[in-house]
Amino acid sequence: MATPSQRQTIRIIDVIRKKRDGGELSPAEIEAVISGYTRGDFPDYQMSAWLMAALIRGMSKAELATLTEAMLHSGQVLDFSELAGPKVDKHSTGGVGDKTSLVLAPLVASGGVYVPMISGRGLGHTGGTLDKLEAIPGFNVNFTLAEFRRTLARVGCAMIGQTAEIAPADKEIYALRDVTGTVESPFLICASIMSKKLAEGVDALVLDVKTGSGAFMKKMEDSEFLASLMVETGKRMGKKMVALITDMDQPLGNYVGNALEIVECLDILEGRGAADLRELCIEEAAWMFCVAGRSGTVQEGRQLSEKLIAQGSAMQKFREMVRAQGGDERVVDDRARLPQAKSTVAVPAVQGGLVAAIDCERLGVASLVLGGGREKKEDVIDPAVGLVVHKKVGDGVAAGEALCTVYYNSGARLEEAQAAITQAYTIAPEPPRERRPLLHKVIQ
Ligand code: URA
């Protein structure tokens, strides 16, 4: 930690210039940036400049370690050792239609593993777990740590946002990065995710590192680099770590948008729903069981996950969690209780053929401009809007057939959303050259 006298001598403008010019920051300089910004000592525009410099210049391993620890220790580090049993979480680097957390927390908790999950909001074109949970009427993601602890002990899982006590530096910085084009840095993503996750008091962590057109890391080598940074960071802090590099070259599942994604999670918990989403939920749950020591192999973990869904235990746990967090559990039986968009419109294919590619980020942007995400920190989310995707890569489509259905409340930016969807699709006479797997790689 920087001493008060060191802090006084560090001027943020000098640290911004040093990073801009490619210098390596000292631990005291990094701590001064993080603690100064969290205290409100300097404004958003200086932090934005520093973030942009860090994004462009990158960081050394030593800088990343100090940044992660400074963000982690900006708040409390939880300890759940009084709970007998393994505590495991999973975190995704973010994607379009990526809703697995909402299935995994109750699913894995129903198998006897504690899941204390601290999540984030939508970031850029990607959705966020907290925004999705808040689509359930009454669901409170703003629990105090005491409420979080009680719910975890009673239910086995709890899903909340960063409280003022948990990695408060990340909470502030995350919101700023979202609107300043400073998300896509492996170092900033690593520090952001790991500072939250290391504060959670888990024994092990499963990371879902996305790769492809809807991910922040579009190229495989960048996703691998991010995965290894995070695995290394977690191991250094004594956690059992695994990172799955999974595909985000098209939306996961068929629903994009906060309330719509709750509907799709309910389908999965009922043993139905989109095959890709179901497969990834089972795979990630299997790894969570495995790193928790609840199953001897990943295959056993898969079987356990399938069983917990088939016998209704996972859905029962979802109900318990929703009830415990003040939400209306009646949404499970009556989805009309979720926020509903006033209007829908189909976006047709302009030509027939096969879907050769989807620019997944554009679909995320389509949902965002309808009100499903934020362009400015203070934007308010419309939980009802989004898209249902009817055509995925490799599917045949006739001219005029619907590619997606748009759910909207205001027509103000409807045309923009429709254009983004049309532009997202490449339709060709030939099928795509490469069929991408859902799970690309496992890094341990
Ligand atoms: N998720 C996070 O929590 N932080 C990031 O920076 C990106 C995804």
CSV table of C-alpha atoms and ligand atoms in Angstrom, one decimal:
chain,number,residue,atom,x,y,z
A,1,MET,CA,0.0,0.0,0.0
A,2,ALA,CA,1.2,3.5,-0.8
A,3,THR,CA,1.9,5.5,2.4
A,4,PRO,CA,0.1,8.9,2.8
A,5,SER,CA,3.3,10.8,1.9
A,6,GLN,CA,3.8,8.7,-1.3
A,7,ARG,CA,0.1,9.3,-2.2
A,8,GLN,CA,0.5,13.1,-1.9
A,9,THR,CA,3.4,13.1,-4.3
A,10,ILE,CA,1.7,11.1,-7.0
A,11,ARG,CA,-0.3,13.3,-9.4
A,12,ILE,CA,-2.8,11.6,-11.6
A,13,ILE,CA,-1.8,13.6,-14.6
A,14,ASP,CA,1.7,12.3,-14.4
A,15,VAL,CA,0.5,8.7,-14.1
A,16,ILE,CA,-1.7,9.2,-17.2
A,17,ARG,CA,1.2,10.6,-19.2
A,18,LYS,CA,3.5,7.8,-18.0
A,19,LYS,CA,1.1,5.1,-19.1
A,20,ARG,CA,0.3,6.9,-22.3
A,21,ASP,CA,4.0,6.9,-23.2
A,22,GLY,CA,4.3,3.2,-22.5
A,23,GLY,CA,6.0,3.4,-19.1
A,24,GLU,CA,5.6,0.7,-16.4
A,25,LEU,CA,3.7,2.0,-13.4
A,26,SER,CA,5.0,1.4,-9.9
A,27,PRO,CA,2.7,-0.3,-7.3
A,28,ALA,CA,2.3,3.0,-5.5
A,29,GLU,CA,1.2,4.7,-8.8
A,30,ILE,CA,-1.4,2.0,-9.5
A,31,GLU,CA,-2.7,2.1,-6.0
A,32,ALA,CA,-2.9,5.9,-6.2
A,33,VAL,CA,-5.1,5.6,-9.3
A,34,ILE,CA,-7.4,3.0,-7.9
A,35,SER,CA,-7.8,4.4,-4.4
A,36,GLY,CA,-7.9,8.0,-5.6
A,37,TYR,CA,-10.7,7.4,-8.1
A,38,THR,CA,-12.7,5.3,-5.7
A,39,ARG,CA,-12.5,8.1,-3.1
A,40,GLY,CA,-13.6,10.6,-5.7
A,41,ASP,CA,-10.3,12.5,-5.6
A,42,PHE,CA,-10.2,13.0,-9.4
A,43,PRO,CA,-12.9,13.0,-12.1
A,44,ASP,CA,-14.2,10.5,-14.6
A,45,TYR,CA,-12.4,12.2,-17.5
A,46,GLN,CA,-9.0,11.6,-15.9
A,47,MET,CA,-9.9,8.0,-15.1
A,48,SER,CA,-11.1,7.5,-18.7
A,49,ALA,CA,-7.9,8.9,-20.0
A,50,TRP,CA,-5.9,6.5,-17.8
A,51,LEU,CA,-8.1,3.5,-18.8
A,52,MET,CA,-7.6,4.3,-22.5
A,53,ALA,CA,-3.8,4.6,-22.0
A,54,ALA,CA,-3.8,1.2,-20.2
A,55,LEU,CA,-6.0,-0.3,-22.9
A,56,ILE,CA,-3.7,0.9,-25.7
A,57,ARG,CA,-0.3,0.3,-23.9
A,58,GLY,CA,-1.2,-2.9,-22.1
A,59,MET,CA,0.3,-3.9,-18.7
A,60,SER,CA,3.1,-6.0,-17.3
A,61,LYS,CA,2.4,-9.0,-15.1
A,62,ALA,CA,3.5,-7.0,-12.1
A,63,GLU,CA,1.2,-4.1,-13.0
A,64,LEU,CA,-1.7,-6.4,-13.5
A,65,ALA,CA,-1.1,-8.1,-10.1
A,66,THR,CA,-1.0,-4.8,-8.3
A,67,LEU,CA,-4.1,-3.5,-10.2
A,68,THR,CA,-6.1,-6.7,-9.3
A,69,GLU,CA,-5.1,-6.6,-5.7
A,70,ALA,CA,-5.7,-2.8,-5.4
A,71,MET,CA,-9.2,-3.3,-6.8
A,72,LEU,CA,-9.8,-6.4,-4.6
A,73,HIS,CA,-8.7,-4.6,-1.5
A,74,SER,CA,-10.8,-1.5,-2.3
A,75,GLY,CA,-13.4,-3.4,-0.4
A,76,GLN,CA,-13.9,-6.5,1.8
A,77,VAL,CA,-12.8,-10.0,1.1
A,78,LEU,CA,-15.5,-12.4,2.2
A,79,ASP,CA,-14.9,-15.5,4.2
A,80,PHE,CA,-17.6,-18.3,4.2
A,81,SER,CA,-15.5,-20.9,6.0
A,82,GLU,CA,-18.3,-21.3,8.5
A,83,LEU,CA,-20.3,-23.0,5.8
A,84,ALA,CA,-19.3,-26.7,5.6
A,85,GLY,CA,-19.0,-27.6,1.9
A,86,PRO,CA,-17.3,-26.3,-1.2
A,87,LYS,CA,-18.0,-22.8,-2.5
A,88,VAL,CA,-17.6,-22.3,-6.2
A,89,ASP,CA,-18.6,-19.7,-8.8
A,90,LYS,CA,-18.4,-19.2,-12.5
A,91,HIS,CA,-17.9,-16.0,-14.4
A,92,SER,CA,-18.2,-15.2,-18.1
A,93,THR,CA,-16.3,-12.5,-19.9
A,94,GLY,CA,-19.6,-11.5,-21.5
A,95,GLY,CA,-21.5,-12.2,-24.7
A,96,VAL,CA,-24.8,-11.9,-26.5
A,97,GLY,CA,-27.6,-14.1,-25.1
A,98,ASP,CA,-25.2,-15.5,-22.5
A,99,LYS,CA,-27.5,-16.3,-19.6
A,100,THR,CA,-25.8,-19.4,-18.2
A,101,SER,CA,-25.2,-17.9,-14.7
A,102,LEU,CA,-28.9,-17.8,-14.0
A,103,VAL,CA,-29.2,-21.5,-14.7
A,104,LEU,CA,-25.9,-22.5,-13.0
A,105,ALA,CA,-26.3,-20.9,-9.6
A,106,PRO,CA,-29.5,-22.8,-8.8
A,107,LEU,CA,-28.4,-25.9,-10.7
A,108,VAL,CA,-25.1,-26.3,-8.9
A,109,ALA,CA,-26.6,-25.3,-5.5
A,110,SER,CA,-29.2,-28.0,-5.9
A,111,GLY,CA,-26.3,-30.5,-6.2
A,112,GLY,CA,-24.9,-29.5,-2.7
A,113,VAL,CA,-22.3,-26.9,-3.7
A,114,TYR,CA,-22.5,-23.3,-2.4
A,115,VAL,CA,-22.6,-20.7,-5.1
A,116,PRO,CA,-22.0,-17.1,-3.9
A,117,MET,CA,-22.3,-15.2,-7.1
A,118,ILE,CA,-21.4,-11.5,-7.4
A,119,SER,CA,-22.2,-10.4,-10.9
A,120,GLY,CA,-22.1,-7.3,-13.1
A,121,ARG,CA,-24.4,-5.3,-15.3
A,122,GLY,CA,-24.5,-5.2,-19.1
A,123,LEU,CA,-21.3,-4.0,-20.6
A,124,GLY,CA,-21.1,-2.5,-24.1
A,125,HIS,CA,-23.1,-4.7,-26.5
A,126,THR,CA,-23.2,-7.6,-24.0
A,127,GLY,CA,-25.9,-8.4,-21.4
A,128,GLY,CA,-25.4,-8.5,-17.7
A,129,THR,CA,-26.6,-11.0,-15.1
A,130,LEU,CA,-27.9,-8.3,-12.8
A,131,ASP,CA,-30.0,-6.6,-15.5
A,132,LYS,CA,-31.5,-10.0,-16.3
A,133,LEU,CA,-32.3,-10.8,-12.7
A,134,GLU,CA,-34.0,-7.4,-12.2
A,135,ALA,CA,-36.4,-8.3,-15.0
A,136,ILE,CA,-38.0,-10.6,-12.5
A,137,PRO,CA,-40.4,-8.3,-10.6
A,138,GLY,CA,-39.2,-7.6,-7.1
A,139,PHE,CA,-35.9,-9.4,-7.4
A,140,ASN,CA,-33.4,-7.6,-5.2
A,141,VAL,CA,-29.7,-7.8,-6.4
A,142,ASN,CA,-28.8,-5.1,-3.9
A,143,PHE,CA,-28.5,-7.2,-0.8
A,144,THR,CA,-26.3,-6.2,2.1
A,145,LEU,CA,-23.5,-8.6,2.8
A,146,ALA,CA,-25.4,-9.9,5.8
A,147,GLU,CA,-28.4,-10.7,3.7
A,148,PHE,CA,-26.1,-12.3,1.1
A,149,ARG,CA,-24.5,-14.5,3.7
A,150,ARG,CA,-27.9,-15.5,5.2
A,151,THR,CA,-29.4,-16.4,1.8
A,152,LEU,CA,-26.3,-18.4,0.8
A,153,ALA,CA,-26.4,-20.4,4.0
A,154,ARG,CA,-30.2,-21.0,3.7
A,155,VAL,CA,-30.7,-21.5,0.0
A,156,GLY,CA,-27.2,-22.6,-1.1
A,157,CYS,CA,-26.9,-19.8,-3.7
A,158,ALA,CA,-27.4,-16.1,-3.9
A,159,MET,CA,-26.8,-13.7,-6.8
A,160,ILE,CA,-26.1,-10.0,-6.0
A,161,GLY,CA,-24.3,-7.0,-7.5
A,162,GLN,CA,-21.2,-5.4,-6.0
A,163,THR,CA,-22.2,-3.9,-2.7
A,164,ALA,CA,-20.4,-0.8,-1.6
A,165,GLU,CA,-18.1,-3.2,0.3
A,166,ILE,CA,-17.2,-5.6,-2.6
A,167,ALA,CA,-14.6,-4.4,-5.0
A,168,PRO,CA,-16.1,-0.8,-5.0
A,169,ALA,CA,-13.3,0.3,-7.3
A,170,ASP,CA,-14.5,-2.2,-10.0
A,171,LYS,CA,-18.1,-1.1,-9.6
A,172,GLU,CA,-17.1,2.5,-10.5
A,173,ILE,CA,-14.6,1.6,-13.2
A,174,TYR,CA,-16.8,-0.9,-14.8
A,175,ALA,CA,-19.6,1.6,-15.4
A,176,LEU,CA,-17.0,4.1,-16.8
A,177,ARG,CA,-15.4,1.5,-19.1
A,178,ASP,CA,-18.8,0.6,-20.5
A,179,VAL,CA,-19.3,4.1,-22.0
A,180,THR,CA,-15.7,5.1,-22.9
A,181,GLY,CA,-14.6,2.3,-25.3
A,182,THR,CA,-12.3,0.9,-22.7
A,183,VAL,CA,-13.7,-2.6,-22.2
A,184,GLU,CA,-11.6,-4.6,-24.6
A,185,SER,CA,-8.4,-4.8,-22.7
A,186,PRO,CA,-7.4,-8.3,-21.4
A,187,PHE,CA,-5.7,-6.6,-18.4
A,188,LEU,CA,-8.7,-4.5,-17.4
A,189,ILE,CA,-11.1,-7.4,-17.9
A,190,CYS,CA,-8.9,-9.7,-15.8
A,191,ALA,CA,-8.6,-7.2,-13.0
A,192,SER,CA,-12.3,-6.4,-13.1
A,193,ILE,CA,-13.5,-10.0,-13.0
A,194,MET,CA,-10.8,-11.4,-10.6
A,195,SER,CA,-11.2,-8.5,-8.1
A,196,LYS,CA,-14.9,-9.4,-7.8
A,197,LYS,CA,-14.5,-13.1,-7.8
A,198,LEU,CA,-11.5,-13.2,-5.4
A,199,ALA,CA,-13.6,-11.1,-2.9
A,200,GLU,CA,-16.4,-13.8,-2.9
A,201,GLY,CA,-14.8,-16.2,-0.6
A,202,VAL,CA,-14.9,-19.1,-3.1
A,203,ASP,CA,-12.5,-22.1,-3.1
A,204,ALA,CA,-12.7,-22.5,-6.9
A,205,LEU,CA,-13.7,-20.7,-10.0
A,206,VAL,CA,-14.9,-21.7,-13.5
A,207,LEU,CA,-14.3,-19.0,-16.1
A,208,ASP,CA,-16.2,-18.9,-19.4
A,209,VAL,CA,-13.9,-16.9,-21.7
A,210,LYS,CA,-15.8,-16.1,-24.9
A,211,THR,CA,-14.3,-15.9,-28.3
A,212,GLY,CA,-15.8,-14.7,-31.6
A,213,SER,CA,-17.7,-11.8,-33.1
A,214,GLY,CA,-20.0,-11.3,-30.1
A,215,ALA,CA,-17.2,-11.4,-27.5
A,216,PHE,CA,-14.8,-8.7,-26.4
A,217,MET,CA,-12.0,-10.9,-27.5
A,218,LYS,CA,-12.8,-11.7,-31.1
A,219,LYS,CA,-9.7,-13.7,-31.9
A,220,MET,CA,-8.9,-17.1,-30.4
A,221,GLU,CA,-5.3,-16.1,-29.4
A,222,ASP,CA,-6.7,-13.0,-27.5
A,223,SER,CA,-9.2,-15.2,-25.6
A,224,GLU,CA,-6.5,-17.7,-24.7
A,225,PHE,CA,-4.3,-14.9,-23.5
A,226,LEU,CA,-7.1,-13.5,-21.3
A,227,ALA,CA,-7.9,-17.0,-20.0
A,228,SER,CA,-4.3,-17.6,-19.0
A,229,LEU,CA,-4.1,-14.2,-17.3
A,230,MET,CA,-7.1,-15.0,-15.2
A,231,VAL,CA,-6.2,-18.6,-14.4
A,232,GLU,CA,-2.7,-17.4,-13.3
A,233,THR,CA,-4.2,-14.6,-11.2
A,234,GLY,CA,-6.6,-17.0,-9.4
A,235,LYS,CA,-4.0,-19.7,-8.8
A,236,ARG,CA,-1.6,-17.1,-7.3
A,237,MET,CA,-4.3,-16.3,-4.8
A,238,GLY,CA,-4.7,-20.0,-3.9
A,239,LYS,CA,-7.9,-20.8,-5.9
A,240,LYS,CA,-8.6,-23.8,-8.0
A,241,MET,CA,-9.1,-22.5,-11.5
A,242,VAL,CA,-10.4,-23.6,-14.9
A,243,ALA,CA,-11.2,-21.5,-17.9
A,244,LEU,CA,-13.4,-22.8,-20.8
A,245,ILE,CA,-13.0,-21.0,-24.0
A,246,THR,CA,-16.4,-21.0,-25.6
A,247,ASP,CA,-17.9,-19.8,-28.8
A,248,MET,CA,-19.5,-16.4,-29.1
A,249,ASP,CA,-19.6,-16.1,-32.9
A,250,GLN,CA,-23.4,-16.2,-32.7
A,251,PRO,CA,-25.8,-15.6,-29.8
A,252,LEU,CA,-26.0,-18.3,-27.2
A,253,GLY,CA,-29.5,-19.7,-27.3
A,254,ASN,CA,-32.2,-17.9,-29.2
A,255,TYR,CA,-33.3,-15.1,-26.9
A,256,VAL,CA,-31.4,-11.8,-26.4
A,257,GLY,CA,-32.8,-9.2,-23.9
A,258,ASN,CA,-33.4,-9.2,-20.2
A,259,ALA,CA,-36.9,-10.6,-19.6
A,260,LEU,CA,-36.6,-12.7,-22.8
A,261,GLU,CA,-33.5,-14.4,-21.4
A,262,ILE,CA,-35.3,-15.2,-18.1
A,263,VAL,CA,-37.9,-17.1,-20.2
A,264,GLU,CA,-35.1,-19.1,-21.9
A,265,CYS,CA,-33.5,-19.9,-18.6
A,266,LEU,CA,-36.8,-21.2,-17.3
A,267,ASP,CA,-37.0,-23.4,-20.4
A,268,ILE,CA,-33.5,-24.9,-19.7
A,269,LEU,CA,-34.4,-25.5,-16.0
A,270,GLU,CA,-37.5,-27.3,-17.2
A,271,GLY,CA,-35.3,-29.6,-19.4
A,272,ARG,CA,-36.3,-27.9,-22.6
A,273,GLY,CA,-34.8,-25.0,-24.6
A,274,ALA,CA,-32.1,-24.3,-27.1
A,275,ALA,CA,-29.6,-27.1,-27.6
A,276,ASP,CA,-26.5,-24.9,-27.5
A,277,LEU,CA,-27.5,-23.1,-24.3
A,278,ARG,CA,-28.4,-26.4,-22.6
A,279,GLU,CA,-25.2,-28.0,-23.6
A,280,LEU,CA,-23.1,-25.1,-22.3
A,281,CYS,CA,-25.0,-25.0,-19.0
A,282,ILE,CA,-24.5,-28.7,-18.5
A,283,GLU,CA,-20.8,-28.4,-19.4
A,284,GLU,CA,-20.1,-25.5,-17.0
A,285,ALA,CA,-22.1,-27.0,-14.2
A,286,ALA,CA,-20.1,-30.2,-14.7
A,287,TRP,CA,-16.8,-28.3,-14.3
A,288,MET,CA,-18.2,-26.5,-11.3
A,289,PHE,CA,-19.0,-29.9,-9.7
A,290,CYS,CA,-15.6,-31.2,-10.6
A,291,VAL,CA,-13.5,-28.3,-9.2
A,292,ALA,CA,-15.7,-28.4,-6.1
A,293,GLY,CA,-14.8,-32.1,-5.6
A,294,ARG,CA,-18.5,-33.0,-5.8
A,295,SER,CA,-17.9,-35.2,-8.9
A,296,GLY,CA,-14.8,-37.2,-9.7
A,297,THR,CA,-14.8,-36.5,-13.4
A,298,VAL,CA,-16.4,-34.0,-15.7
A,299,GLN,CA,-18.5,-36.7,-17.2
A,300,GLU,CA,-19.9,-37.6,-13.8
A,301,GLY,CA,-20.6,-33.8,-13.4
A,302,ARG,CA,-22.5,-33.8,-16.6
A,303,GLN,CA,-24.6,-36.7,-15.5
A,304,LEU,CA,-25.3,-35.1,-12.2
A,305,SER,CA,-26.4,-31.9,-13.8
A,306,GLU,CA,-28.7,-33.7,-16.2
A,307,LYS,CA,-30.3,-35.5,-13.3
A,308,LEU,CA,-30.8,-32.4,-11.2
A,309,ILE,CA,-32.6,-30.8,-14.1
A,310,ALA,CA,-34.7,-33.9,-15.0
A,311,GLN,CA,-35.9,-34.4,-11.4
A,312,GLY,CA,-36.8,-30.7,-11.0
A,313,SER,CA,-34.3,-29.9,-8.2
A,314,ALA,CA,-32.6,-27.2,-10.2
A,315,MET,CA,-35.9,-25.4,-10.9
A,316,GLN,CA,-37.0,-25.8,-7.2
A,317,LYS,CA,-33.7,-24.2,-6.2
A,318,PHE,CA,-34.3,-21.3,-8.7
A,319,ARG,CA,-37.8,-20.7,-7.1
A,320,GLU,CA,-36.2,-20.7,-3.6
A,321,MET,CA,-33.6,-18.2,-4.7
A,322,VAL,CA,-36.1,-15.9,-6.3
A,323,ARG,CA,-38.3,-16.0,-3.2
A,324,ALA,CA,-35.4,-15.4,-0.9
A,325,GLN,CA,-34.3,-12.4,-2.9
A,326,GLY,CA,-37.8,-10.8,-2.9
A,327,GLY,CA,-38.7,-11.8,-6.5
A,328,ASP,CA,-42.0,-13.0,-7.8
A,329,GLU,CA,-41.5,-16.7,-8.1
A,330,ARG,CA,-44.9,-17.0,-9.9
A,331,VAL,CA,-43.0,-16.1,-13.1
A,332,VAL,CA,-41.9,-19.8,-13.2
A,333,ASP,CA,-45.5,-20.9,-13.9
A,334,ASP,CA,-46.7,-17.7,-15.5
A,335,ARG,CA,-44.2,-16.1,-17.8
A,336,ALA,CA,-46.7,-13.3,-18.6
A,337,ARG,CA,-45.7,-11.9,-15.2
A,338,LEU,CA,-42.4,-10.9,-16.7
A,339,PRO,CA,-42.2,-7.4,-18.4
A,340,GLN,CA,-43.8,-7.6,-21.8
A,341,ALA,CA,-42.9,-5.5,-24.8
A,342,LYS,CA,-45.9,-3.6,-26.4
A,343,SER,CA,-44.9,-4.5,-30.0
A,344,THR,CA,-43.1,-7.0,-32.1
A,345,VAL,CA,-41.9,-7.0,-35.7
A,346,ALA,CA,-40.1,-9.6,-37.8
A,347,VAL,CA,-36.9,-8.8,-39.6
A,348,PRO,CA,-37.0,-10.7,-42.9
A,349,ALA,CA,-34.1,-12.1,-44.9
A,350,VAL,CA,-33.5,-10.0,-48.0
A,351,GLN,CA,-32.4,-13.1,-49.9
A,352,GLY,CA,-32.6,-16.8,-49.6
A,353,GLY,CA,-29.7,-19.2,-48.9
A,354,LEU,CA,-27.8,-20.5,-45.9
A,355,VAL,CA,-26.7,-18.4,-42.9
A,356,ALA,CA,-23.0,-18.4,-43.5
A,357,ALA,CA,-22.1,-16.0,-40.6
A,358,ILE,CA,-23.6,-13.8,-37.9
A,359,ASP,CA,-21.9,-10.6,-36.7
A,360,CYS,CA,-23.0,-11.3,-33.2
A,361,GLU,CA,-21.9,-7.9,-31.8
A,362,ARG,CA,-24.4,-6.2,-34.2
A,363,LEU,CA,-27.2,-8.3,-32.7
A,364,GLY,CA,-26.1,-7.2,-29.2
A,365,VAL,CA,-26.2,-3.6,-30.4
A,366,ALA,CA,-29.7,-4.1,-31.9
A,367,SER,CA,-30.9,-5.1,-28.4
A,368,LEU,CA,-29.0,-2.3,-26.8
A,369,VAL,CA,-30.4,0.5,-29.0
A,370,LEU,CA,-33.9,-0.8,-28.3
A,371,GLY,CA,-33.2,0.0,-24.6
A,372,GLY,CA,-31.9,-3.4,-23.5
A,373,GLY,CA,-28.4,-2.0,-22.6
A,374,ARG,CA,-26.7,1.3,-21.8
A,375,GLU,CA,-24.9,3.8,-23.9
A,376,LYS,CA,-24.4,6.3,-21.0
A,377,LYS,CA,-23.8,5.4,-17.4
A,378,GLU,CA,-27.2,6.8,-16.3
A,379,ASP,CA,-29.3,5.1,-19.0
A,380,VAL,CA,-32.2,3.1,-17.6
A,381,ILE,CA,-32.7,-0.4,-19.0
A,382,ASP,CA,-36.0,-1.5,-20.5
A,383,PRO,CA,-36.3,-5.1,-19.4
A,384,ALA,CA,-39.0,-6.1,-21.9
A,385,VAL,CA,-37.1,-5.4,-25.2
A,386,GLY,CA,-34.8,-7.6,-27.2
A,387,LEU,CA,-34.8,-10.1,-30.0
A,388,VAL,CA,-35.8,-13.7,-30.6
A,389,VAL,CA,-33.3,-15.2,-33.1
A,390,HIS,CA,-34.9,-17.6,-35.5
A,391,LYS,CA,-31.9,-18.3,-37.7
A,392,LYS,CA,-28.5,-19.4,-36.6
A,393,VAL,CA,-25.3,-20.3,-38.5
A,394,GLY,CA,-25.9,-23.1,-41.0
A,395,ASP,CA,-29.7,-22.7,-41.1
A,396,GLY,CA,-31.5,-22.4,-44.4
A,397,VAL,CA,-33.6,-19.3,-45.0
A,398,ALA,CA,-36.0,-18.2,-47.7
A,399,ALA,CA,-36.1,-14.6,-49.0
A,400,GLY,CA,-38.7,-12.8,-46.8
A,401,GLU,CA,-38.5,-15.4,-44.0
A,402,ALA,CA,-37.9,-14.0,-40.5
A,403,LEU,CA,-34.3,-13.9,-39.3
A,404,CYS,CA,-35.3,-12.4,-35.9
A,405,THR,CA,-38.3,-11.0,-34.2
A,406,VAL,CA,-37.8,-7.6,-32.5
A,407,TYR,CA,-39.6,-6.9,-29.2
A,408,TYR,CA,-39.8,-3.2,-28.6
A,409,ASN,CA,-41.6,-0.5,-26.7
A,410,SER,CA,-40.5,2.7,-28.4
A,411,GLY,CA,-40.2,3.1,-32.2
A,412,ALA,CA,-37.5,5.8,-31.8
A,413,ARG,CA,-34.5,3.5,-32.7
A,414,LEU,CA,-36.4,0.6,-34.2
A,415,GLU,CA,-35.0,1.2,-37.7
A,416,GLU,CA,-31.5,1.3,-36.4
A,417,ALA,CA,-32.1,-2.1,-34.6
A,418,GLN,CA,-33.6,-3.6,-37.8
A,419,ALA,CA,-30.7,-2.4,-39.9
A,420,ALA,CA,-28.2,-3.8,-37.4
A,421,ILE,CA,-29.9,-7.2,-37.6
A,422,THR,CA,-30.0,-7.2,-41.4
A,423,GLN,CA,-26.4,-6.3,-41.5
A,424,ALA,CA,-25.5,-8.9,-39.0
A,425,TYR,CA,-26.4,-11.8,-41.3
A,426,THR,CA,-24.3,-13.1,-44.1
A,427,ILE,CA,-26.5,-15.3,-46.3
A,428,ALA,CA,-24.7,-17.3,-49.0
A,429,PRO,CA,-25.5,-20.2,-51.3
A,430,GLU,CA,-22.9,-22.3,-49.5
A,431,PRO,CA,-22.8,-23.4,-45.9
A,432,PRO,CA,-20.1,-21.8,-43.7
A,433,ARG,CA,-16.6,-23.2,-44.4
A,434,GLU,CA,-15.9,-23.9,-40.7
A,435,ARG,CA,-18.3,-25.3,-38.1
A,436,ARG,CA,-17.2,-23.8,-34.8
A,437,PRO,CA,-17.5,-26.0,-31.7
A,438,LEU,CA,-19.3,-24.6,-28.6
A,439,LEU,CA,-16.3,-25.5,-26.4
A,440,HIS,CA,-13.0,-24.6,-28.0
A,441,LYS,CA,-10.5,-25.2,-25.3
A,442,VAL,CA,-10.0,-25.9,-21.6
A,443,ILE,CA,-7.2,-24.0,-19.8
A,444,GLN,CA,-6.2,-25.1,-16.3
B,1,URA,N1,-17.1,-8.9,-17.0
B,1,URA,C1,-16.6,-8.2,-15.9
B,1,URA,O1,-17.0,-8.4,-14.8
B,1,URA,N2,-15.7,-7.3,-16.2
B,1,URA,C2,-15.2,-7.0,-17.5
B,1,URA,O2,-14.4,-6.2,-17.6
B,1,URA,C3,-15.8,-7.8,-18.5
B,1,URA,C4,-16.7,-8.7,-18.3
